[in-house]
Amino acid sequence: MPAKAVIYTSRLGKTRKIAKYIAKELHADEFDLKKQSVIDLSKYDHIVLGTGICAGKPYGALVSFLNENRNQLINKKESLFISCMYDDMKGVNQLERVSSELKIRDAFFFHGKGEKNDAGMEVSVDEFIKEMLKR
């Protein structure tokens, strides 16, 4: 199985909760950019990035991390998830804007308003994990 890392930044804890769940289910290493911003990505094949959204923008810690590590990310699979408040076309539009800005095409969003699994996590997160396991 390819080595995966989940790298995220969170302000209120929602993104952190999602990232920790994803990392556990993917058996991936987990990195909170508030605690560690220098990460050796050489052993990872797939990097899953997560951020919350503030005023329509991804959190600065993730943007900085990507800008500083673009060379390390070449030839790696990258996926992005955003945690936002919209569950309609506003969420889709926000996702498209942010994924375009960050140059990550494989992107998903979670709004927290959908059906929950037994762990209290949005079912769409489990669907995301199934997709990540294929990559």
mmCIF file of C-alpha atoms in Angstrom, residues 5-54:
data_model
loop_
_atom_site.group_PDB
_atom_site.id
_atom_site.type_symbol
_atom_site.label_atom_id
_atom_site.label_comp_id
_atom_site.label_asym_id
_atom_site.label_seq_id
_atom_site.Cartn_x
_atom_site.Cartn_y
_atom_site.Cartn_z
ATOM 1 C CA ALA A 5 0.225 11.567 4.818
ATOM 2 C CA VAL A 6 -2.658 13.734 5.982
ATOM 3 C CA ILE A 7 -1.529 17.327 6.444
ATOM 4 C CA TYR A 8 -4.012 19.872 7.735
ATOM 5 C CA THR A 9 -4.670 23.122 9.497
ATOM 6 C CA SER A 10 -7.690 23.839 11.646
ATOM 7 C CA ARG A 11 -8.947 26.807 13.652
ATOM 8 C CA LEU A 12 -12.084 25.642 15.418
ATOM 9 C CA GLY A 13 -11.399 21.894 15.451
ATOM 10 C CA LYS A 14 -13.798 20.656 12.750
ATOM 11 C CA THR A 15 -11.059 20.172 10.151
ATOM 12 C CA ARG A 16 -8.789 18.573 12.780
ATOM 13 C CA LYS A 17 -11.492 16.056 13.694
ATOM 14 C CA ILE A 18 -12.023 15.143 10.029
ATOM 15 C CA ALA A 19 -8.264 14.913 9.345
ATOM 16 C CA LYS A 20 -7.625 12.665 12.344
ATOM 17 C CA TYR A 21 -10.451 10.358 11.288
ATOM 18 C CA ILE A 22 -9.166 10.205 7.697
ATOM 19 C CA ALA A 23 -5.589 9.527 8.843
ATOM 20 C CA LYS A 24 -6.737 6.724 11.140
ATOM 21 C CA GLU A 25 -8.846 5.071 8.452
ATOM 22 C CA LEU A 26 -6.124 5.393 5.794
ATOM 23 C CA HIS A 27 -3.370 4.259 8.193
ATOM 24 C CA ALA A 28 -1.640 7.488 7.217
ATOM 25 C CA ASP A 29 0.761 9.693 9.096
ATOM 26 C CA GLU A 30 -0.909 12.844 10.359
ATOM 27 C CA PHE A 31 0.566 16.333 10.563
ATOM 28 C CA ASP A 32 -1.056 19.394 12.121
ATOM 29 C CA LEU A 33 0.521 22.477 10.543
ATOM 30 C CA LYS A 34 -0.028 24.403 13.789
ATOM 31 C CA LYS A 35 2.406 22.035 15.485
ATOM 32 C CA GLN A 36 4.750 21.122 12.637
ATOM 33 C CA SER A 37 5.312 23.035 9.426
ATOM 34 C CA VAL A 38 8.519 21.311 8.282
ATOM 35 C CA ILE A 39 7.666 17.836 7.001
ATOM 36 C CA ASP A 40 9.856 15.440 5.022
ATOM 37 C CA LEU A 41 7.512 14.315 2.272
ATOM 38 C CA SER A 42 10.007 12.001 0.562
ATOM 39 C CA LYS A 43 8.547 8.760 1.963
ATOM 40 C CA TYR A 44 4.954 9.544 0.951
ATOM 41 C CA ASP A 45 3.312 8.677 -2.353
ATOM 42 C CA HIS A 46 0.029 10.418 -1.626
ATOM 43 C CA ILE A 47 -0.492 13.639 0.308
ATOM 44 C CA VAL A 48 -3.992 14.438 1.567
ATOM 45 C CA LEU A 49 -4.305 18.106 2.501
ATOM 46 C CA GLY A 50 -7.080 19.601 4.608
ATOM 47 C CA THR A 51 -8.123 23.113 5.509
ATOM 48 C CA GLY A 52 -11.022 25.053 6.832
ATOM 49 C CA ILE A 53 -12.256 28.130 5.017
ATOM 50 C CA CYS A 54 -12.400 31.704 6.279
#
